[in-house]
Amino acid sequence: MRLILNYFKPLWKQLLLIVGFTAISVWATLKIPAVMSQIIDQGILSNDLSLIIRQGLWMLALSLADISGMIVSDIITSRAMARLAGDLRLDIFRRIESFSLSEIDKFSTASLITRSTNDVQQVQQSFQMVLGLAIQAPIMIVGAVIGALRTAPSMTWLIVLTVAILLVGMAVIFGIVTPKYKVLQDLVDRLNLVARENLAGLRVIRAFNNESIEERKFDRANTDKAKLETWVNRITGILQPGMSLVVNLAVLAIIWVGAHLIVESKLEIGSMMAFLQYAMMVVFNVLMLAMVISTLPRARVSAGRIATILETKCRIVEPTDPETI
C-alpha cells in the first residue's frame, strides 16, 4: 500500500482542492438544520413573514453552496483517480515488458492481465470512495454531534444507541466477508487463465475434439467464482434492509421522545426537527464511513498484488553500456 501512496505525490494540488470544496459542502450542510429551526420556531409560530423569507433565501444559498461544493469535489476526485489509475497501468505495463520468461511464468499471463486491469480498478474505486466520503464523513459526524448537543442534549443518547447497533451489525458482516476478498481475486486469476488457455489452444482443442473437456474446466472455474461472489453479495445484501430498519426505528424513537418533551414544554418543534436532521446526518455518515472502510481490505489485497509486480527484480537486465563486436 505504501508504494501505491507514492502515486498521490503529483496529485497534492487536487487533494487540497478536494478538501477545500468538501469543507464548503459540509459547512453548508451543517448550517441548514439550524436555519430551518429558526424558520419554524421564530418565523412560522410567530407569523413573521419577513424572517421566513430572509432565512428561506439564506437556506437556498446554503443548499446551492452544498451542491456546488459536492459537484466540484466529485469532478476533481474522478479526474485525479483516473490519472492515478493511468499511471499505475503504465508502470505495470512497462515493468511487465521488462520481464523475462521466468518472471512471466512466476506470475502467469492470466494473473498479470488481472493485476493490470481488475486490481487497478479496485484500487481506483476504493481511493475514489476514500477521497469522496472519508474526508467528508468524520467532519460531518463531529459537526452533527455538536449541533445535536446544542439543539436537544437530552435526546443525544438515541444517536449513540443507533450508531452502536449499526456498527456492531456491520462489524459482524464485514468480519465474515473480508477474508473472502483475496480468494475472490485468485478465482478471477483462475478464470482468466482457463479462458486464455482455451483461446491460445483453440486449434489443438478442436483437432483432438476436446471441446467438452474445456467447457467443463471453464464451467468449474466460472461456477466457483459465481458461488463465492453470490455468497458475498448475499451476506452484504443484509446490510441495506437491516440499516433501513434500524434508521426508521431511530426516527420513530426520536419523534416519540421529542413529542413528549414538546408536550412538557422542554423542547420546541423546530428544535426537534433540527435534531432529527442532525441525527440522520450522523447515522448516514457513519454508514458511509463504514462502507468505505469495508472496501479497503479488498483494495489492500489488490494493491499488494500490484506492488508485487512493481517490486519484482528482473533476472535479465539490459546493460547500460553494451559492448559492440
Coordinates of C-alpha atoms in Angstrom, one line a residue:
M1 CA 0.0 0.0 0.0
R2 CA 2.9 2.4 0.7
L3 CA 4.1 2.0 -2.9
I4 CA 0.6 3.0 -4.2
L5 CA 0.5 6.0 -1.9
N6 CA 3.6 7.4 -3.7
Y7 CA 1.4 7.9 -6.7
F8 CA -0.5 10.6 -4.8
K9 CA 2.5 13.0 -4.6
P10 CA 1.9 14.6 -8.0
L11 CA -1.8 15.0 -7.1
W12 CA -1.3 17.2 -4.0
K13 CA -2.9 20.2 -5.6
Q14 CA -6.0 18.2 -6.5
L15 CA -6.1 16.8 -2.9
L16 CA -6.1 20.3 -1.5
L17 CA -8.9 21.4 -3.7
I18 CA -10.9 18.3 -2.8
V19 CA -10.5 19.1 0.9
G20 CA -11.5 22.7 0.4
F21 CA -14.6 22.1 -1.6
T22 CA -15.6 19.3 0.7
A23 CA -15.3 21.6 3.7
I24 CA -17.6 24.2 2.0
S25 CA -20.2 21.5 1.3
V26 CA -20.0 20.2 4.9
W27 CA -20.3 23.7 6.4
A28 CA -23.4 24.4 4.3
T29 CA -25.0 21.1 5.2
L30 CA -24.5 21.6 8.9
K31 CA -25.9 25.2 8.8
I32 CA -29.2 24.2 7.1
P33 CA -30.9 22.4 10.1
A34 CA -30.2 25.4 12.4
V35 CA -31.7 27.8 9.8
M36 CA -34.8 25.5 9.4
S37 CA -35.2 25.6 13.2
Q38 CA -35.3 29.4 13.2
I39 CA -37.8 29.4 10.4
I40 CA -40.2 27.1 12.3
D41 CA -39.7 28.4 15.9
Q42 CA -39.3 32.2 15.2
G43 CA -41.0 32.6 11.8
I44 CA -43.9 30.2 11.4
L45 CA -45.0 30.1 15.0
S46 CA -44.7 33.9 15.3
N47 CA -46.2 34.7 11.8
D48 CA -43.0 36.7 11.0
L49 CA -43.1 36.6 7.2
S50 CA -40.0 38.8 6.7
L51 CA -37.9 36.4 8.8
I52 CA -39.3 33.4 6.9
I53 CA -38.3 35.0 3.6
R54 CA -34.9 36.1 4.8
Q55 CA -34.0 32.8 6.3
G56 CA -35.5 30.9 3.4
L57 CA -33.2 32.7 1.0
W58 CA -30.3 32.0 3.3
M59 CA -31.2 28.3 3.3
L60 CA -31.4 28.4 -0.5
A61 CA -27.9 29.9 -0.7
L62 CA -26.6 27.2 1.7
S63 CA -28.2 24.5 -0.4
L64 CA -26.6 25.9 -3.6
A65 CA -23.2 26.1 -1.8
D66 CA -23.6 22.5 -0.6
I67 CA -24.5 21.1 -4.1
S68 CA -21.8 23.2 -5.8
G69 CA -19.0 22.1 -3.4
M70 CA -20.1 18.5 -3.7
I71 CA -20.2 18.5 -7.6
V72 CA -16.8 20.2 -7.9
S73 CA -15.2 17.9 -5.4
D74 CA -16.6 14.8 -7.2
I75 CA -15.3 16.1 -10.5
I76 CA -11.8 16.7 -9.2
T77 CA -11.8 13.4 -7.4
S78 CA -12.8 11.4 -10.5
R79 CA -10.1 13.1 -12.6
A80 CA -7.4 12.6 -10.0
M81 CA -8.2 8.9 -9.6
A82 CA -8.4 8.4 -13.3
R83 CA -4.9 9.8 -13.6
L84 CA -3.7 7.6 -10.7
A85 CA -5.1 4.5 -12.4
G86 CA -3.5 5.5 -15.7
D87 CA -0.1 6.0 -14.1
L88 CA -0.4 2.6 -12.3
R89 CA -1.3 0.8 -15.5
L90 CA 1.5 2.5 -17.4
D91 CA 4.2 1.5 -14.8
I92 CA 2.8 -2.1 -14.6
F93 CA 2.9 -2.4 -18.4
R94 CA 6.5 -1.1 -18.6
R95 CA 7.5 -3.5 -15.8
I96 CA 5.9 -6.5 -17.5
E97 CA 7.6 -5.5 -20.8
S98 CA 11.0 -5.8 -19.0
F99 CA 10.2 -9.3 -17.6
S100 CA 12.0 -12.4 -18.8
L101 CA 10.1 -15.6 -19.3
S102 CA 11.0 -16.8 -15.8
E103 CA 9.2 -13.7 -14.2
I104 CA 6.2 -14.2 -16.5
D105 CA 5.9 -17.9 -15.6
K106 CA 6.2 -16.9 -11.9
F107 CA 3.0 -14.8 -12.1
S108 CA 1.3 -16.4 -15.2
T109 CA 0.0 -14.3 -18.0
A110 CA -3.6 -14.5 -16.8
S111 CA -2.6 -13.1 -13.4
L112 CA -0.6 -10.3 -15.0
I113 CA -3.7 -9.3 -17.0
T114 CA -5.9 -9.4 -13.9
R115 CA -3.4 -7.3 -11.9
S116 CA -3.1 -4.7 -14.6
T117 CA -6.8 -4.3 -15.1
N118 CA -9.1 -5.6 -12.3
D119 CA -6.7 -4.9 -9.4
V120 CA -6.0 -1.4 -10.6
Q121 CA -9.7 -0.8 -10.9
Q122 CA -10.3 -2.0 -7.3
V123 CA -7.6 0.4 -6.1
Q124 CA -9.0 3.3 -8.1
Q125 CA -12.6 2.8 -6.9
S126 CA -11.5 2.4 -3.3
F127 CA -9.4 5.5 -3.2
Q128 CA -12.2 7.4 -5.0
M129 CA -14.6 6.5 -2.2
V130 CA -12.0 7.4 0.4
L131 CA -11.5 10.9 -1.1
G132 CA -15.2 11.4 -1.7
L133 CA -16.5 10.2 1.7
A134 CA -13.8 9.5 4.2
I135 CA -12.8 13.2 4.2
Q136 CA -16.4 14.4 4.5
A137 CA -17.8 11.8 6.9
P138 CA -15.6 12.5 10.0
I139 CA -16.1 16.3 9.8
M140 CA -19.8 15.8 9.2
I141 CA -20.2 13.4 12.2
V142 CA -18.4 15.7 14.6
G143 CA -20.3 18.8 13.4
A144 CA -23.7 17.0 13.5
V145 CA -23.0 15.7 17.0
I146 CA -22.1 19.2 18.2
G147 CA -25.3 20.5 16.6
A148 CA -27.4 17.8 18.2
L149 CA -25.9 18.6 21.6
R150 CA -26.8 22.2 21.2
T151 CA -30.3 21.5 19.9
A152 CA -31.5 18.8 22.3
P153 CA -28.8 17.3 24.6
S154 CA -31.4 15.2 26.4
M155 CA -32.0 13.1 23.3
T156 CA -28.4 12.5 22.2
W157 CA -28.4 9.0 23.7
L158 CA -30.7 8.0 20.9
I159 CA -28.0 8.8 18.3
V160 CA -25.4 6.9 20.4
L161 CA -27.6 3.8 20.6
T162 CA -28.4 3.8 16.9
V163 CA -24.8 4.2 15.8
A164 CA -23.7 1.5 18.3
I165 CA -26.3 -1.0 16.9
L166 CA -25.3 -0.2 13.3
L167 CA -21.5 -0.5 14.0
V168 CA -21.9 -3.9 15.7
G169 CA -24.0 -5.3 12.8
M170 CA -21.6 -4.0 10.2
A171 CA -18.5 -5.3 12.1
V172 CA -20.0 -8.8 12.2
I173 CA -20.9 -8.8 8.5
F174 CA -17.6 -7.3 7.3
G175 CA -15.7 -9.7 9.6
I176 CA -17.3 -12.6 7.8
V177 CA -16.9 -11.2 4.2
T178 CA -13.5 -9.6 4.3
P179 CA -11.3 -12.8 4.2
K180 CA -13.1 -13.9 1.1
Y181 CA -11.9 -11.0 -1.0
K182 CA -8.4 -12.4 -1.6
V183 CA -10.0 -15.8 -2.5
L184 CA -12.2 -13.9 -5.0
Q185 CA -9.3 -12.2 -6.7
D186 CA -7.5 -15.6 -7.0
L187 CA -10.6 -17.0 -8.6
V188 CA -10.6 -14.1 -11.1
D189 CA -7.0 -15.1 -12.0
R190 CA -8.1 -18.8 -12.4
L191 CA -11.0 -17.8 -14.7
N192 CA -8.7 -15.7 -16.9
L193 CA -6.2 -18.5 -17.0
V194 CA -8.8 -21.0 -18.3
A195 CA -10.2 -18.6 -20.8
R196 CA -6.8 -17.7 -22.1
E197 CA -5.7 -21.4 -22.4
N198 CA -8.9 -22.1 -24.3
L199 CA -8.2 -19.2 -26.8
A200 CA -4.5 -19.9 -27.2
G201 CA -5.0 -23.7 -27.8
L202 CA -8.2 -23.4 -29.8
R203 CA -6.8 -25.3 -32.9
V204 CA -5.4 -28.1 -30.8
I205 CA -8.6 -28.5 -28.8
R206 CA -10.6 -28.8 -32.0
A207 CA -8.1 -31.1 -33.6
F208 CA -8.4 -33.6 -30.6
N209 CA -12.2 -33.0 -30.2
N210 CA -11.7 -31.8 -26.5
E211 CA -14.3 -29.0 -26.6
S212 CA -16.4 -30.8 -23.8
I213 CA -13.3 -31.1 -21.6
E214 CA -12.5 -27.3 -21.9
E215 CA -16.2 -26.5 -21.3
R216 CA -16.1 -28.4 -18.1
K217 CA -12.9 -26.7 -17.0
F218 CA -14.4 -23.2 -17.7
D219 CA -17.6 -24.2 -16.1
R220 CA -15.8 -25.2 -12.9
A221 CA -13.8 -22.0 -12.7
N222 CA -16.8 -19.9 -13.5
T223 CA -19.1 -21.7 -11.1
D224 CA -16.6 -21.4 -8.2
K225 CA -16.3 -17.6 -8.8
A226 CA -20.0 -17.2 -9.2
K227 CA -20.8 -19.2 -6.0
L228 CA -18.3 -17.2 -3.9
E229 CA -19.4 -13.9 -5.3
T230 CA -23.1 -14.8 -4.8
W231 CA -22.4 -15.8 -1.2
V232 CA -20.5 -12.5 -0.5
N233 CA -23.3 -10.4 -2.2
R234 CA -26.0 -12.2 -0.1
I235 CA -24.2 -11.5 3.1
T236 CA -23.6 -7.9 2.3
G237 CA -27.1 -7.6 1.0
I238 CA -28.4 -8.0 4.5
L239 CA -26.9 -4.5 5.3
Q240 CA -29.3 -2.4 3.3
P241 CA -32.6 -3.7 4.7
G242 CA -31.1 -4.0 8.2
M243 CA -29.8 -0.5 8.1
S244 CA -33.1 0.8 6.9
L245 CA -34.9 -0.9 9.7
V246 CA -32.6 0.5 12.4
V247 CA -32.7 4.0 10.9
N248 CA -36.5 4.0 10.7
L249 CA -36.8 2.8 14.2
A250 CA -34.5 5.5 15.3
V251 CA -36.6 8.1 13.6
L252 CA -39.7 6.8 15.4
A253 CA -37.9 6.9 18.7
I254 CA -36.7 10.5 18.2
I255 CA -40.2 11.6 17.2
W256 CA -41.7 9.7 20.2
V257 CA -39.3 11.1 22.8
G258 CA -39.4 14.6 21.2
A259 CA -43.2 14.7 21.2
H260 CA -43.2 14.0 25.0
L261 CA -40.6 16.8 25.5
I262 CA -42.7 19.2 23.4
V263 CA -45.8 18.4 25.4
E264 CA -43.8 19.1 28.6
S265 CA -42.6 22.4 27.1
K266 CA -38.9 21.2 27.3
L267 CA -38.4 21.3 23.6
E268 CA -39.6 23.3 20.6
I269 CA -40.9 21.8 17.3
G270 CA -38.2 23.3 15.2
S271 CA -35.5 22.1 17.6
M272 CA -36.9 18.6 17.4
M273 CA -36.9 18.7 13.6
A274 CA -33.3 20.1 13.6
F275 CA -32.2 17.3 16.0
L276 CA -33.8 14.7 13.7
Q277 CA -31.8 16.0 10.7
Y278 CA -28.6 16.1 12.8
A279 CA -29.2 12.5 13.9
M280 CA -29.7 11.4 10.3
M281 CA -26.5 13.1 9.3
V282 CA -24.6 11.2 12.0
V283 CA -26.1 7.9 11.1
F284 CA -25.8 8.3 7.3
N285 CA -22.1 9.4 7.5
V286 CA -21.3 6.6 10.0
L287 CA -22.7 4.1 7.5
M288 CA -20.8 5.7 4.6
L289 CA -17.6 5.7 6.6
A290 CA -18.1 2.0 7.4
M291 CA -18.8 1.2 3.7
V292 CA -15.5 3.0 2.8
I293 CA -13.6 1.0 5.4
S294 CA -15.1 -2.2 4.1
T295 CA -13.6 -1.6 0.7
L296 CA -10.1 -1.1 2.0
P297 CA -9.3 -4.8 2.7
R298 CA -10.1 -5.7 -1.0
A299 CA -8.2 -2.7 -2.2
R300 CA -5.3 -3.6 0.1
V301 CA -5.2 -7.1 -1.5
S302 CA -5.2 -5.6 -5.0
A303 CA -2.5 -3.0 -4.0
G304 CA -0.3 -5.8 -2.7
R305 CA -0.7 -7.8 -5.9
I306 CA 0.2 -4.7 -7.9
A307 CA 3.2 -3.9 -5.7
T308 CA 4.5 -7.4 -6.1
I309 CA 4.8 -6.8 -9.9
L310 CA 6.4 -3.3 -9.5
E311 CA 8.9 -4.6 -6.9
T312 CA 9.9 -7.7 -8.8
K313 CA 13.5 -7.5 -10.0
C314 CA 14.3 -8.9 -13.4
R315 CA 16.9 -11.6 -13.7
I316 CA 17.9 -10.5 -17.1
V317 CA 18.9 -6.8 -17.1
E318 CA 19.9 -4.9 -20.2
P319 CA 23.4 -3.4 -19.8
T320 CA 23.5 0.4 -19.7
D321 CA 26.7 0.4 -21.8
P322 CA 26.6 -2.6 -24.1
E323 CA 29.8 -3.7 -25.9
T324 CA 29.7 -3.9 -29.6
I325 CA 31.5 -6.6 -31.5

